[in-house]
């Protein structure tokens, strides 16, 4: 009986995590498994209840679980707090605390959504990109990091961008290994024409690449990569990059697929895998029941695959999502005229129904 830790967090987090739980329960029913759940506070809700975005007890719950499913953190209520007391600090703390250095963000375009992208359908057709983002180093964690008042009365703020060979080697290996199970291409993204840490990144990735002669390695500067993603995203297989560049590029990649509401992620390499949608807490639509739960549901699929060694369960969830989309059901963020608009819960229920029905859409009878 696998225990799954739930960290619903803030904003739309609780609504979408609830749908992901329903979906996992449906998988358990079909596969004759059982899960136990333990919910813990993280982010703004933890600040309100415990005075800190990441209580020790929450980390303990995560460590005792087979996998962690996270919703989202943050909101205007906590925006005025200093950096290390904000909800986002809880997210960084959990990544660092559990040693989750490898963030996988797959962006695959579901056929039925090709028209939902802001790019032309022929540009995004069939894209299948995996962003491998380094998650516990770089600009997000470098020290020193401070603010000071200058003699002239102005302020000075400092962040530090650093990488060690060990940090680069281990994330590079994750990317190369992932590429082996895909189209065998890694594009490493840096700013080696300017940044010293990027020059070390490029050298180290190149060296690690020699261990993987079967994988084709290329390098791109981050500005060029941002441009290529819009010009010709089909050229990419695995994108390997730093924490900061990965944050930015993964949002861009997500939009290729039609909506940030579709993109799942896995954070691995540490004590327990953490799974979360790439989108944020969307406080503007929280509580309205209109959020897209599919990124959370697809994150739950990644949990099945990576933490529970259940690729069949993961594939069943993905197939079911695809089939629900194929029937034209859409939440507001991906809705277009002629689609069937549904709310958060209905979308979850439809995926559950598809799973219980085998996840295969019967095109002839328009049913599951
Ligand atoms: C993400 C988010 C986080 C990040 C924020 C919420 C701290 O944007 O997971 O991409 O910057 O890593
Ligand atoms: Mg981000």
Coordinates of C-alpha atoms and ligand atoms in Angstrom, one line a residue:
X1 CA 0.0 0.0 0.0
X2 CA 1.8 3.1 -1.2
X3 CA 1.5 6.3 0.7
X4 CA 1.2 9.5 -1.3
X5 CA 1.8 12.9 0.4
X6 CA -0.5 15.7 -0.8
X7 CA 0.6 19.3 -0.5
X8 CA -2.3 21.2 -2.1
X9 CA -0.9 24.6 -1.2
X10 CA -2.6 27.8 -2.3
X11 CA -4.9 29.3 -4.9
X12 CA -6.2 26.7 -7.3
X13 CA -3.9 24.1 -5.7
X14 CA -6.5 22.3 -3.6
X15 CA -9.0 22.2 -6.4
X16 CA -6.7 20.5 -8.9
X17 CA -5.0 18.2 -6.4
X18 CA -8.5 16.9 -5.5
X19 CA -9.1 15.9 -9.1
X20 CA -5.6 14.2 -9.3
X21 CA -6.5 12.2 -6.2
X22 CA -9.7 11.0 -7.8
X23 CA -7.8 10.0 -10.9
X24 CA -5.2 8.0 -8.9
X25 CA -8.1 6.3 -6.9
X26 CA -9.6 5.3 -10.3
X27 CA -6.2 3.8 -11.4
X28 CA -6.0 2.0 -8.1
X29 CA -9.5 0.5 -8.7
X30 CA -8.6 -0.6 -12.2
X31 CA -5.3 -2.1 -11.2
X32 CA -6.4 -3.4 -7.9
X33 CA -4.0 -1.3 -5.9
X34 CA -4.5 0.9 -2.9
X35 CA -3.1 4.2 -1.9
X36 CA -3.1 6.0 1.4
X37 CA -3.0 9.7 1.6
X38 CA -1.5 12.2 4.0
X39 CA -2.0 15.9 3.5
X40 CA 0.4 18.6 4.8
X41 CA 0.6 22.3 4.6
X42 CA 3.0 24.2 2.4
X43 CA 3.2 27.7 1.0
X44 CA 0.9 30.5 2.1
X45 CA -1.5 28.2 3.9
X46 CA 1.5 27.0 6.0
X47 CA 2.4 30.6 6.8
X48 CA -1.1 31.3 8.0
X49 CA -1.3 28.1 10.1
X50 CA 2.2 27.6 11.3
X51 CA 4.1 30.9 10.6
X52 CA 6.5 29.3 8.1
X53 CA 6.0 28.3 4.4
X54 CA 7.7 24.9 5.0
X55 CA 7.1 23.4 8.5
X56 CA 9.5 20.6 9.5
X57 CA 6.4 18.4 9.9
X58 CA 5.6 18.8 6.2
X59 CA 9.1 17.7 5.2
X60 CA 8.7 14.7 7.5
X61 CA 5.4 13.7 5.8
X62 CA 7.1 13.9 2.4
X63 CA 10.0 11.8 3.6
X64 CA 7.6 9.1 4.8
X65 CA 5.8 8.9 1.5
X66 CA 6.4 7.0 -1.8
X67 CA 5.7 10.2 -3.8
X68 CA 4.6 13.7 -3.2
X69 CA 1.9 15.5 -5.2
X70 CA 2.0 19.3 -4.9
X71 CA -0.6 21.8 -6.1
X72 CA 0.7 25.3 -6.2
X73 CA 1.9 28.0 -3.8
X74 CA 1.7 31.8 -3.5
X75 CA -0.8 34.6 -3.8
X76 CA -1.3 38.3 -3.3
X77 CA -2.0 37.8 0.4
X78 CA 1.7 37.0 1.0
X79 CA 3.3 39.1 -1.6
X80 CA 4.5 41.8 0.8
X81 CA 6.5 39.4 2.9
X82 CA 10.3 39.4 2.6
X83 CA 11.8 36.9 0.1
X84 CA 12.7 34.1 2.5
X85 CA 9.3 34.2 4.2
X86 CA 7.2 34.0 1.1
X87 CA 5.3 30.9 0.0
X88 CA 7.8 30.4 -2.9
X89 CA 10.5 30.0 -0.3
X90 CA 8.7 26.9 0.9
X91 CA 8.9 25.5 -2.6
X92 CA 12.6 26.2 -2.9
X93 CA 13.1 24.8 0.6
X94 CA 11.3 21.5 -0.3
X95 CA 13.3 21.1 -3.5
X96 CA 16.6 21.7 -1.7
X97 CA 15.5 19.9 1.5
X98 CA 14.7 16.7 -0.4
X99 CA 17.7 17.0 -2.7
X100 CA 15.5 17.2 -5.9
X101 CA 18.1 18.5 -8.3
X102 CA 16.4 17.1 -11.5
X103 CA 13.3 18.7 -12.8
X104 CA 11.6 17.0 -15.7
X105 CA 9.0 19.0 -17.6
X106 CA 7.7 17.2 -20.6
X107 CA 5.7 19.1 -23.2
X108 CA 3.9 17.0 -25.6
X109 CA 1.1 18.4 -27.7
X110 CA -2.0 16.4 -27.5
X111 CA -3.4 16.1 -31.0
X112 CA -6.8 17.6 -30.2
X113 CA -5.1 20.7 -28.8
X114 CA -3.0 21.6 -31.9
X115 CA -5.4 24.4 -32.6
X116 CA -5.3 25.8 -29.1
X117 CA -1.7 27.0 -29.4
X118 CA -1.1 30.6 -30.2
X119 CA 1.4 29.3 -32.8
X120 CA 0.3 27.9 -36.2
X121 CA -0.8 24.2 -36.0
X122 CA 1.8 23.2 -38.5
X123 CA 4.5 24.7 -36.3
X124 CA 3.5 22.9 -33.2
X125 CA 2.2 19.6 -34.6
X126 CA 3.6 16.6 -32.9
X127 CA 6.0 18.5 -30.7
X128 CA 7.4 16.4 -27.9
X129 CA 10.0 18.2 -25.8
X130 CA 11.4 17.3 -22.4
X131 CA 12.9 20.2 -20.5
X132 CA 15.5 18.9 -18.0
X133 CA 16.0 21.8 -15.6
X134 CA 18.6 21.8 -12.8
X135 CA 16.6 22.6 -9.7
X136 CA 18.8 23.0 -6.6
X137 CA 21.6 25.3 -7.8
X138 CA 22.4 28.3 -9.9
X139 CA 20.9 31.7 -9.5
X140 CA 18.1 30.5 -7.2
X141 CA 20.4 29.3 -4.5
X142 CA 23.8 31.0 -5.0
X143 CA 25.3 32.9 -2.1
X144 CA 26.0 35.7 -1.3
X145 CA 22.5 37.1 -1.7
X146 CA 21.6 40.4 0.0
X147 CA 20.6 44.0 -0.2
X148 CA 22.4 46.9 1.2
X149 CA 22.0 50.6 1.4
X150 CA 24.7 52.6 -0.4
X151 CA 26.3 55.8 0.9
X152 CA 24.4 57.7 -1.8
X153 CA 21.1 56.5 -0.3
X154 CA 20.4 54.1 -3.2
X155 CA 20.2 50.4 -2.8
X156 CA 22.3 47.5 -4.1
X157 CA 21.0 44.0 -4.5
X158 CA 23.1 40.9 -5.2
X159 CA 22.3 37.4 -6.4
X160 CA 25.0 34.9 -7.2
X161 CA 25.1 32.5 -10.1
X162 CA 27.3 29.5 -9.5
X163 CA 27.6 26.0 -10.6
X164 CA 30.0 23.2 -9.7
X165 CA 31.1 20.4 -12.0
X166 CA 29.3 17.8 -9.8
X167 CA 26.0 19.7 -10.0
X168 CA 26.4 19.9 -13.8
X169 CA 27.5 16.3 -14.3
X170 CA 24.6 14.8 -12.4
X171 CA 21.9 16.8 -14.2
X172 CA 23.6 16.2 -17.6
X173 CA 23.4 12.4 -17.0
X174 CA 19.7 12.7 -16.3
X175 CA 19.2 14.4 -19.6
X176 CA 21.4 12.0 -21.6
X177 CA 19.7 9.0 -20.1
X178 CA 16.3 10.5 -20.8
X179 CA 17.3 11.1 -24.4
X180 CA 18.1 7.4 -24.9
X181 CA 14.5 6.5 -24.3
X182 CA 13.4 9.3 -26.7
X183 CA 14.8 10.6 -30.0
X184 CA 18.4 10.6 -28.8
X185 CA 19.1 14.3 -28.9
X186 CA 20.1 16.7 -26.2
X187 CA 20.3 20.5 -26.6
X188 CA 22.2 22.0 -23.8
X189 CA 21.2 25.7 -23.2
X190 CA 23.5 28.2 -21.6
X191 CA 25.0 31.7 -22.0
X192 CA 28.6 30.6 -22.5
X193 CA 29.4 33.7 -24.6
X194 CA 29.0 35.8 -21.4
X195 CA 28.8 33.8 -18.2
X196 CA 31.7 31.9 -16.6
X197 CA 29.3 29.5 -15.0
X198 CA 27.9 28.8 -18.4
X199 CA 31.4 28.1 -19.8
X200 CA 31.9 25.5 -17.1
X201 CA 28.4 24.2 -17.9
X202 CA 29.2 23.7 -21.6
X203 CA 32.6 22.1 -20.9
X204 CA 31.2 19.7 -18.4
X205 CA 28.1 18.7 -20.4
X206 CA 30.4 18.1 -23.4
X207 CA 32.6 15.8 -21.3
X208 CA 29.6 13.9 -19.9
X209 CA 28.3 13.6 -23.4
X210 CA 31.3 11.5 -24.3
X211 CA 29.9 8.8 -22.0
X212 CA 26.8 8.8 -24.3
X213 CA 28.1 8.5 -27.8
X214 CA 24.7 7.3 -29.0
X215 CA 23.1 10.6 -28.0
X216 CA 23.5 13.6 -30.3
X217 CA 24.6 16.7 -28.2
X218 CA 24.3 20.3 -29.4
X219 CA 24.6 23.6 -27.6
X220 CA 22.5 26.8 -27.9
X221 CA 22.7 30.1 -26.2
X222 CA 19.6 30.8 -24.2
X223 CA 18.5 33.8 -26.3
X224 CA 18.8 31.7 -29.5
X225 CA 16.9 28.8 -27.9
X226 CA 14.0 31.1 -26.9
X227 CA 13.8 32.2 -30.5
X228 CA 14.2 28.7 -32.0
X229 CA 11.4 27.4 -29.8
X230 CA 9.0 29.8 -31.5
X231 CA 10.5 29.4 -35.0
X232 CA 10.8 25.6 -35.1
X233 CA 10.0 23.8 -31.9
X234 CA 9.9 20.4 -33.7
X235 CA 13.7 20.3 -33.8
X236 CA 13.9 19.8 -30.0
X237 CA 14.0 16.5 -28.1
X238 CA 15.6 17.0 -24.7
X239 CA 16.5 20.5 -23.5
X240 CA 19.1 20.5 -20.7
X241 CA 19.5 23.7 -18.8
X242 CA 20.2 25.6 -15.6
X243 CA 17.7 26.5 -12.9
X244 CA 16.9 30.0 -14.1
X245 CA 16.9 29.4 -17.8
X246 CA 14.8 26.3 -17.3
X247 CA 12.2 28.3 -15.3
X248 CA 11.8 30.7 -18.2
X249 CA 12.1 28.2 -21.1
X250 CA 9.7 25.7 -19.6
X251 CA 6.9 28.4 -19.5
X252 CA 7.6 29.1 -23.1
X253 CA 7.6 25.4 -24.0
X254 CA 4.3 25.0 -22.1
X255 CA 2.6 27.7 -24.2
X256 CA 3.5 25.7 -27.4
X257 CA 1.2 23.0 -26.1
X258 CA -1.7 25.4 -25.9
X259 CA -1.9 26.1 -22.2
X260 CA 0.3 26.3 -19.1
X261 CA -2.6 24.4 -17.6
X262 CA -1.5 21.2 -19.4
X263 CA 2.2 20.9 -18.3
X264 CA 3.2 18.4 -15.6
X265 CA 6.6 18.1 -13.9
X266 CA 8.6 15.7 -11.8
X267 CA 11.4 16.6 -9.5
X268 CA 13.7 13.7 -8.9
X269 CA 17.2 12.7 -7.7
X270 CA 16.5 13.0 -4.0
X271 CA 14.8 11.2 -1.1
X272 CA 11.4 11.1 -2.7
X273 CA 9.9 12.3 -6.0
X274 CA 7.9 15.5 -6.0
X275 CA 5.2 16.0 -8.7
X276 CA 3.6 19.3 -9.5
X277 CA 2.0 21.2 -12.3
X278 CA 4.2 23.8 -13.9
X279 CA 1.5 26.5 -13.7
X280 CA 1.2 28.5 -10.5
X281 CA -1.6 29.1 -8.0
X282 CA -3.6 31.4 -10.3
X283 CA -5.2 33.3 -7.4
X284 CA -7.4 35.3 -9.9
X285 CA -9.4 32.1 -10.6
X286 CA -9.1 30.3 -7.3
X287 CA -12.2 28.9 -5.8
X288 CA -14.3 29.4 -9.0
X289 CA -14.0 25.8 -10.2
X290 CA -12.7 26.8 -13.6
X291 CA -9.1 25.8 -13.3
X292 CA -7.7 23.1 -15.6
X293 CA -6.8 20.0 -13.5
X294 CA -5.0 18.3 -16.4
X295 CA -1.5 19.4 -15.4
X296 CA -2.0 18.1 -11.9
X297 CA -3.6 14.9 -13.3
X298 CA -0.6 14.4 -15.7
X299 CA 1.7 15.1 -12.8
X300 CA 0.0 12.3 -10.9
X301 CA 0.7 10.1 -14.0
X302 CA 4.4 11.0 -13.7
X303 CA 4.2 10.0 -10.0
X304 CA 2.9 6.6 -11.0
X305 CA 5.7 6.1 -13.6
X306 CA 8.7 7.4 -11.6
X307 CA 7.9 6.8 -8.0
X308 CA 5.6 3.8 -8.1
X309 CA 7.2 2.0 -11.0
X310 CA 3.8 1.8 -12.6
X311 CA 4.2 2.9 -16.3
X312 CA 1.0 1.1 -17.2
X313 CA -0.9 3.2 -14.8
X314 CA 0.8 6.3 -16.1
X315 CA 0.0 5.4 -19.7
X316 CA -3.7 4.7 -18.8
X317 CA -4.0 8.2 -17.3
X318 CA -2.4 9.8 -20.3
X319 CA -4.6 7.9 -22.7
X320 CA -7.6 8.8 -20.8
X321 CA -6.7 12.5 -20.8
X322 CA -6.2 12.3 -24.6
X323 CA -9.5 10.6 -25.0
X324 CA -11.4 13.3 -23.0
X325 CA -9.8 16.0 -25.1
X326 CA -10.6 14.1 -28.3
X327 CA -14.3 14.3 -27.3
X328 CA -14.0 18.1 -27.3
X329 CA -14.1 18.6 -23.5
X330 CA -12.1 21.7 -22.4
X331 CA -11.7 23.9 -19.4
X332 CA -11.8 27.6 -20.0
X333 CA -8.1 28.1 -20.6
X334 CA -8.0 25.8 -23.6
X335 CA -11.6 26.3 -24.8
X336 CA -12.4 27.4 -28.3
X337 CA -15.7 28.0 -29.9
X338 CA -17.3 24.6 -30.7
X339 CA -15.5 22.9 -27.8
X340 CA -17.5 21.6 -24.9
X341 CA -16.8 23.8 -21.9
X342 CA -16.5 22.0 -18.6
X343 CA -15.5 23.0 -15.0
X344 CA -12.6 21.6 -13.0
X345 CA -14.6 18.8 -11.3
X346 CA -16.3 17.7 -14.5
X347 CA -12.9 17.5 -16.2
X348 CA -11.7 15.3 -13.4
X349 CA -14.8 13.1 -13.5
X350 CA -14.4 12.7 -17.3
X351 CA -10.9 11.4 -16.9
X352 CA -12.0 9.1 -14.1
X353 CA -14.7 7.7 -16.3
X354 CA -12.3 7.2 -19.1
X355 CA -9.9 5.3 -16.8
X356 CA -12.7 3.1 -15.5
X357 CA -13.7 2.5 -19.1
X358 CA -10.2 1.6 -20.1
X359 CA -9.2 5.0 -21.3
X360 CA -10.0 4.3 -24.9
X361 CA -12.2 6.6 -26.9
X362 CA -14.5 5.0 -29.3
X363 CA -14.5 7.3 -32.3
X364 CA -17.4 5.6 -34.0
X365 CA -19.8 5.8 -31.1
X366 CA -18.4 8.9 -29.6
X367 CA -18.2 7.3 -26.2
X368 CA -15.7 5.7 -23.9
Ligands
LIG1 C1 8.3 27.0 -11.3 C2 7.9 28.3 -10.5 C3 8.8 28.4 -9.3 C4 10.2 28.6 -9.8 C5 8.4 29.6 -8.4 C6 6.9 29.5 -7.9 C7 9.3 29.6 -7.2 O1 7.9 29.4 -11.4 O2 8.3 25.9 -10.7 O3 8.6 27.1 -12.4 O4 10.6 29.7 -10.2 O5 10.9 27.6 -9.8
LIG2 MG1 8.3 28.9 -13.4

